[in-house]
mmCIF file of N, CA, C and O in Angstrom:
data_model
loop_
_atom_site.group_PDB
_atom_site.id
_atom_site.type_symbol
_atom_site.label_atom_id
_atom_site.label_comp_id
_atom_site.label_asym_id
_atom_site.label_seq_id
_atom_site.Cartn_x
_atom_site.Cartn_y
_atom_site.Cartn_z
ATOM 1 N N MET A 1 -57.761 -30.055 2.133
ATOM 2 C CA MET A 1 -58.835 -29.914 1.174
ATOM 3 C C MET A 1 -60.118 -30.553 1.703
ATOM 4 O O MET A 1 -61.168 -29.969 1.607
ATOM 5 N N ASN A 2 -59.968 -31.771 2.200
ATOM 6 C CA ASN A 2 -61.154 -32.466 2.692
ATOM 7 C C ASN A 2 -61.768 -31.750 3.886
ATOM 8 O O ASN A 2 -62.986 -31.779 4.069
ATOM 9 N N LEU A 3 -60.946 -31.095 4.704
ATOM 10 C CA LEU A 3 -61.495 -30.349 5.848
ATOM 11 C C LEU A 3 -62.268 -29.126 5.373
ATOM 12 O O LEU A 3 -63.284 -28.768 5.948
ATOM 13 N N ALA A 4 -61.781 -28.491 4.309
ATOM 14 C CA ALA A 4 -62.425 -27.270 3.816
ATOM 15 C C ALA A 4 -63.712 -27.568 3.047
ATOM 16 O O ALA A 4 -64.654 -26.777 3.085
ATOM 17 N N PHE A 5 -63.758 -28.706 2.362
ATOM 18 C CA PHE A 5 -64.920 -29.004 1.525
ATOM 19 C C PHE A 5 -65.733 -30.154 2.098
ATOM 20 O O PHE A 5 -66.695 -29.963 2.790
ATOM 21 N N GLU A 6 -65.361 -31.354 1.791
ATOM 22 C CA GLU A 6 -66.084 -32.508 2.327
ATOM 23 C C GLU A 6 -65.180 -33.722 2.290
ATOM 24 O O GLU A 6 -64.139 -33.732 1.626
ATOM 25 N N GLU A 7 -65.566 -34.747 2.986
ATOM 26 C CA GLU A 7 -64.792 -35.984 3.025
ATOM 27 C C GLU A 7 -64.652 -36.555 1.616
ATOM 28 O O GLU A 7 -65.609 -36.545 0.841
ATOM 29 N N ASP A 8 -63.459 -37.013 1.278
ATOM 30 C CA ASP A 8 -63.155 -37.618 -0.032
ATOM 31 C C ASP A 8 -63.306 -36.643 -1.193
ATOM 32 O O ASP A 8 -63.541 -37.050 -2.328
ATOM 33 N N TYR A 9 -63.189 -35.347 -0.909
ATOM 34 C CA TYR A 9 -63.243 -34.355 -1.991
ATOM 35 C C TYR A 9 -62.095 -34.579 -2.956
ATOM 36 O O TYR A 9 -62.271 -34.495 -4.163
ATOM 37 N N VAL A 10 -60.916 -34.849 -2.426
ATOM 38 C CA VAL A 10 -59.745 -35.151 -3.250
ATOM 39 C C VAL A 10 -58.993 -36.291 -2.584
ATOM 40 O O VAL A 10 -58.899 -36.357 -1.363
ATOM 41 N N ASN A 11 -58.487 -37.229 -3.416
ATOM 42 C CA ASN A 11 -57.764 -38.345 -2.797
ATOM 43 C C ASN A 11 -56.311 -37.959 -2.546
ATOM 44 O O ASN A 11 -55.802 -36.974 -3.072
ATOM 45 N N VAL A 12 -55.646 -38.739 -1.729
ATOM 46 C CA VAL A 12 -54.287 -38.432 -1.273
ATOM 47 C C VAL A 12 -53.311 -38.377 -2.444
ATOM 48 O O VAL A 12 -52.457 -37.485 -2.520
ATOM 49 N N GLU A 13 -53.426 -39.306 -3.386
ATOM 50 C CA GLU A 13 -52.496 -39.342 -4.525
ATOM 51 C C GLU A 13 -52.600 -38.082 -5.374
ATOM 52 O O GLU A 13 -51.592 -37.523 -5.816
ATOM 53 N N THR A 14 -53.808 -37.617 -5.604
ATOM 54 C CA THR A 14 -54.004 -36.391 -6.386
ATOM 55 C C THR A 14 -53.397 -35.204 -5.663
ATOM 56 O O THR A 14 -52.699 -34.379 -6.273
ATOM 57 N N LEU A 15 -53.630 -35.104 -4.380
ATOM 58 C CA LEU A 15 -53.089 -34.002 -3.599
ATOM 59 C C LEU A 15 -51.565 -34.029 -3.590
ATOM 60 O O LEU A 15 -50.917 -32.990 -3.741
ATOM 61 N N GLU A 16 -50.980 -35.215 -3.461
ATOM 62 C CA GLU A 16 -49.521 -35.330 -3.507
ATOM 63 C C GLU A 16 -48.960 -34.888 -4.860
ATOM 64 O O GLU A 16 -47.939 -34.222 -4.934
ATOM 65 N N ARG A 17 -49.640 -35.265 -5.946
ATOM 66 C CA ARG A 17 -49.202 -34.865 -7.285
ATOM 67 C C ARG A 17 -49.281 -33.350 -7.446
ATOM 68 O O ARG A 17 -48.376 -32.716 -7.982
ATOM 69 N N TRP A 18 -50.377 -32.744 -6.965
ATOM 70 C CA TRP A 18 -50.516 -31.281 -7.041
ATOM 71 C C TRP A 18 -49.392 -30.590 -6.277
ATOM 72 O O TRP A 18 -48.803 -29.627 -6.752
ATOM 73 N N CYS A 19 -49.101 -31.088 -5.068
ATOM 74 C CA CYS A 19 -48.045 -30.480 -4.250
ATOM 75 C C CYS A 19 -46.683 -30.618 -4.913
ATOM 76 O O CYS A 19 -45.884 -29.675 -4.916
ATOM 77 N N ALA A 20 -46.404 -31.780 -5.502
ATOM 78 C CA ALA A 20 -45.129 -31.993 -6.185
ATOM 79 C C ALA A 20 -44.999 -31.037 -7.369
ATOM 80 O O ALA A 20 -43.936 -30.438 -7.589
ATOM 81 N N ASN A 21 -46.064 -30.874 -8.149
ATOM 82 C CA ASN A 21 -46.040 -29.939 -9.280
ATOM 83 C C ASN A 21 -45.844 -28.507 -8.803
ATOM 84 O O ASN A 21 -45.107 -27.736 -9.414
ATOM 85 N N PHE A 22 -46.482 -28.154 -7.713
ATOM 86 C CA PHE A 22 -46.360 -26.805 -7.170
ATOM 87 C C PHE A 22 -44.919 -26.525 -6.735
ATOM 88 O O PHE A 22 -44.382 -25.459 -6.997
ATOM 89 N N GLU A 23 -44.271 -27.515 -6.103
ATOM 90 C CA GLU A 23 -42.900 -27.341 -5.622
ATOM 91 C C GLU A 23 -41.908 -27.096 -6.750
ATOM 92 O O GLU A 23 -40.946 -26.357 -6.586
ATOM 93 N N ILE A 24 -42.134 -27.703 -7.914
ATOM 94 C CA ILE A 24 -41.207 -27.512 -9.033
ATOM 95 C C ILE A 24 -41.631 -26.357 -9.942
ATOM 96 O O ILE A 24 -40.990 -26.100 -10.954
ATOM 97 N N GLY A 25 -42.692 -25.665 -9.575
ATOM 98 C CA GLY A 25 -43.122 -24.503 -10.344
ATOM 99 C C GLY A 25 -44.059 -24.822 -11.483
ATOM 100 O O GLY A 25 -44.331 -23.985 -12.329
ATOM 101 N N ASN A 26 -44.563 -26.033 -11.533
ATOM 102 C CA ASN A 26 -45.491 -26.435 -12.584
ATOM 103 C C ASN A 26 -46.914 -26.237 -12.071
ATOM 104 O O ASN A 26 -47.558 -27.163 -11.605
ATOM 105 N N PHE A 27 -47.384 -25.001 -12.133
ATOM 106 C CA PHE A 27 -48.692 -24.659 -11.589
ATOM 107 C C PHE A 27 -49.802 -25.133 -12.510
ATOM 108 O O PHE A 27 -49.669 -25.133 -13.726
ATOM 109 N N ILE A 28 -50.904 -25.505 -11.930
ATOM 110 C CA ILE A 28 -52.066 -25.939 -12.703
ATOM 111 C C ILE A 28 -52.542 -24.763 -13.552
ATOM 112 O O ILE A 28 -52.706 -23.648 -13.080
ATOM 113 N N GLY A 29 -52.770 -25.017 -14.829
ATOM 114 C CA GLY A 29 -53.256 -23.968 -15.721
ATOM 115 C C GLY A 29 -52.163 -23.084 -16.276
ATOM 116 O O GLY A 29 -52.448 -22.046 -16.845
ATOM 117 N N ASN A 30 -50.904 -23.471 -16.126
ATOM 118 C CA ASN A 30 -49.793 -22.654 -16.594
ATOM 119 C C ASN A 30 -49.565 -22.760 -18.093
ATOM 120 O O ASN A 30 -48.927 -21.918 -18.680
ATOM 121 N N GLU A 31 -50.067 -23.814 -18.719
ATOM 122 C CA GLU A 31 -49.821 -24.033 -20.124
ATOM 123 C C GLU A 31 -50.702 -23.116 -20.970
ATOM 124 O O GLU A 31 -51.878 -22.952 -20.692
ATOM 125 N N PRO A 32 -50.125 -22.516 -22.018
ATOM 126 C CA PRO A 32 -50.968 -21.704 -22.907
ATOM 127 C C PRO A 32 -51.959 -22.606 -23.633
ATOM 128 O O PRO A 32 -51.603 -23.694 -24.084
ATOM 129 N N ARG A 33 -53.179 -22.168 -23.711
ATOM 130 C CA ARG A 33 -54.212 -23.003 -24.309
ATOM 131 C C ARG A 33 -54.648 -22.498 -25.680
ATOM 132 O O ARG A 33 -55.151 -23.240 -26.476
ATOM 133 N N GLY A 34 -54.491 -21.201 -25.920
ATOM 134 C CA GLY A 34 -54.920 -20.672 -27.208
ATOM 135 C C GLY A 34 -56.430 -20.675 -27.338
ATOM 136 O O GLY A 34 -57.150 -21.097 -26.448
ATOM 137 N N ARG A 35 -56.888 -20.191 -28.434
ATOM 138 C CA ARG A 35 -58.320 -20.155 -28.709
ATOM 139 C C ARG A 35 -58.596 -20.965 -29.957
ATOM 140 O O ARG A 35 -57.790 -20.988 -30.874
ATOM 141 N N PRO A 36 -59.738 -21.594 -30.047
ATOM 142 C CA PRO A 36 -60.068 -22.326 -31.271
ATOM 143 C C PRO A 36 -60.293 -21.354 -32.430
ATOM 144 O O PRO A 36 -60.646 -20.186 -32.212
ATOM 145 N N ASP A 37 -60.077 -21.841 -33.634
ATOM 146 C CA ASP A 37 -60.338 -21.020 -34.808
ATOM 147 C C ASP A 37 -61.821 -20.693 -34.884
ATOM 148 O O ASP A 37 -62.678 -21.515 -34.506
ATOM 149 N N ARG A 38 -62.111 -19.512 -35.383
ATOM 150 C CA ARG A 38 -63.514 -19.105 -35.519
ATOM 151 C C ARG A 38 -64.168 -19.858 -36.665
ATOM 152 O O ARG A 38 -63.564 -20.046 -37.716
ATOM 153 N N ALA A 39 -65.393 -20.251 -36.460
ATOM 154 C CA ALA A 39 -66.138 -20.964 -37.493
ATOM 155 C C ALA A 39 -66.839 -19.985 -38.426
ATOM 156 O O ALA A 39 -67.198 -20.347 -39.539
ATOM 157 N N VAL A 40 -67.045 -18.741 -37.959
ATOM 158 C CA VAL A 40 -67.770 -17.747 -38.740
ATOM 159 C C VAL A 40 -66.952 -16.459 -38.783
ATOM 160 O O VAL A 40 -66.407 -16.030 -37.770
ATOM 161 N N ASP A 41 -66.888 -15.853 -39.940
ATOM 162 C CA ASP A 41 -66.219 -14.563 -40.105
ATOM 163 C C ASP A 41 -67.157 -13.471 -39.575
ATOM 164 O O ASP A 41 -68.330 -13.410 -39.956
ATOM 165 N N ASP A 42 -66.658 -12.609 -38.698
ATOM 166 C CA ASP A 42 -67.491 -11.555 -38.101
ATOM 167 C C ASP A 42 -68.100 -10.627 -39.139
ATOM 168 O O ASP A 42 -69.255 -10.225 -39.020
ATOM 169 N N ASP A 43 -67.332 -10.280 -40.161
ATOM 170 C CA ASP A 43 -67.853 -9.376 -41.194
ATOM 171 C C ASP A 43 -68.990 -10.027 -41.977
ATOM 172 O O ASP A 43 -69.997 -9.377 -42.285
ATOM 173 N N VAL A 44 -68.848 -11.286 -42.301
ATOM 174 C CA VAL A 44 -69.908 -12.004 -43.021
ATOM 175 C C VAL A 44 -71.158 -12.076 -42.144
ATOM 176 O O VAL A 44 -72.271 -11.815 -42.614
ATOM 177 N N LEU A 45 -71.006 -12.401 -40.891
ATOM 178 C CA LEU A 45 -72.136 -12.478 -39.974
ATOM 179 C C LEU A 45 -72.814 -11.119 -39.835
ATOM 180 O O LEU A 45 -74.047 -11.020 -39.847
ATOM 181 N N ARG A 46 -72.027 -10.059 -39.728
ATOM 182 C CA ARG A 46 -72.590 -8.706 -39.622
ATOM 183 C C ARG A 46 -73.439 -8.368 -40.848
ATOM 184 O O ARG A 46 -74.543 -7.840 -40.735
ATOM 185 N N LYS A 47 -72.947 -8.691 -42.048
ATOM 186 C CA LYS A 47 -73.699 -8.405 -43.276
ATOM 187 C C LYS A 47 -74.985 -9.210 -43.337
ATOM 188 O O LYS A 47 -76.031 -8.701 -43.756
ATOM 189 N N ILE A 48 -74.949 -10.455 -42.919
ATOM 190 C CA ILE A 48 -76.163 -11.275 -42.886
ATOM 191 C C ILE A 48 -77.189 -10.666 -41.956
ATOM 192 O O ILE A 48 -78.375 -10.556 -42.291
ATOM 193 N N MET A 49 -76.741 -10.239 -40.773
ATOM 194 C CA MET A 49 -77.653 -9.639 -39.795
ATOM 195 C C MET A 49 -78.228 -8.308 -40.298
ATOM 196 O O MET A 49 -79.400 -8.007 -40.056
ATOM 197 N N GLU A 50 -77.431 -7.520 -40.980
ATOM 198 C CA GLU A 50 -77.898 -6.238 -41.511
ATOM 199 C C GLU A 50 -78.935 -6.459 -42.598
ATOM 200 O O GLU A 50 -79.886 -5.686 -42.724
ATOM 201 N N ASN A 51 -78.789 -7.503 -43.397
ATOM 202 C CA ASN A 51 -79.713 -7.782 -44.499
ATOM 203 C C ASN A 51 -80.979 -8.480 -44.023
ATOM 204 O O ASN A 51 -81.979 -8.473 -44.737
ATOM 205 N N ASN A 52 -80.960 -9.084 -42.859
ATOM 206 C CA ASN A 52 -82.117 -9.799 -42.347
ATOM 207 C C ASN A 52 -82.231 -9.558 -40.846
ATOM 208 O O ASN A 52 -81.976 -10.455 -40.038
ATOM 209 N N PRO A 53 -82.684 -8.370 -40.432
ATOM 210 C CA PRO A 53 -82.646 -7.971 -39.017
ATOM 211 C C PRO A 53 -83.792 -8.496 -38.143
ATOM 212 O O PRO A 53 -84.081 -7.903 -37.124
ATOM 213 N N ARG A 54 -84.469 -9.516 -38.463
ATOM 214 C CA ARG A 54 -85.625 -10.024 -37.715
ATOM 215 C C ARG A 54 -85.562 -9.695 -36.283
ATOM 216 O O ARG A 54 -85.284 -10.066 -35.331
#
C-alpha cells in the first residue's frame, strides 16, 4: 500500500487486520447498511412544489 500511494499511508497493524479479515471472508463493506428513513414524504413534497412552483 505504501509503495502504491505514499509513505505511512497505512500502518502495519491496520494492514495485518485487513489481511486477516480478508482470509476469513470478512470483506470490508460486506455488512448490510440499509438506508435511513425518509424525513419527507415524496407525495407531500410533490404537492407543495406543484402549488408553489417558484
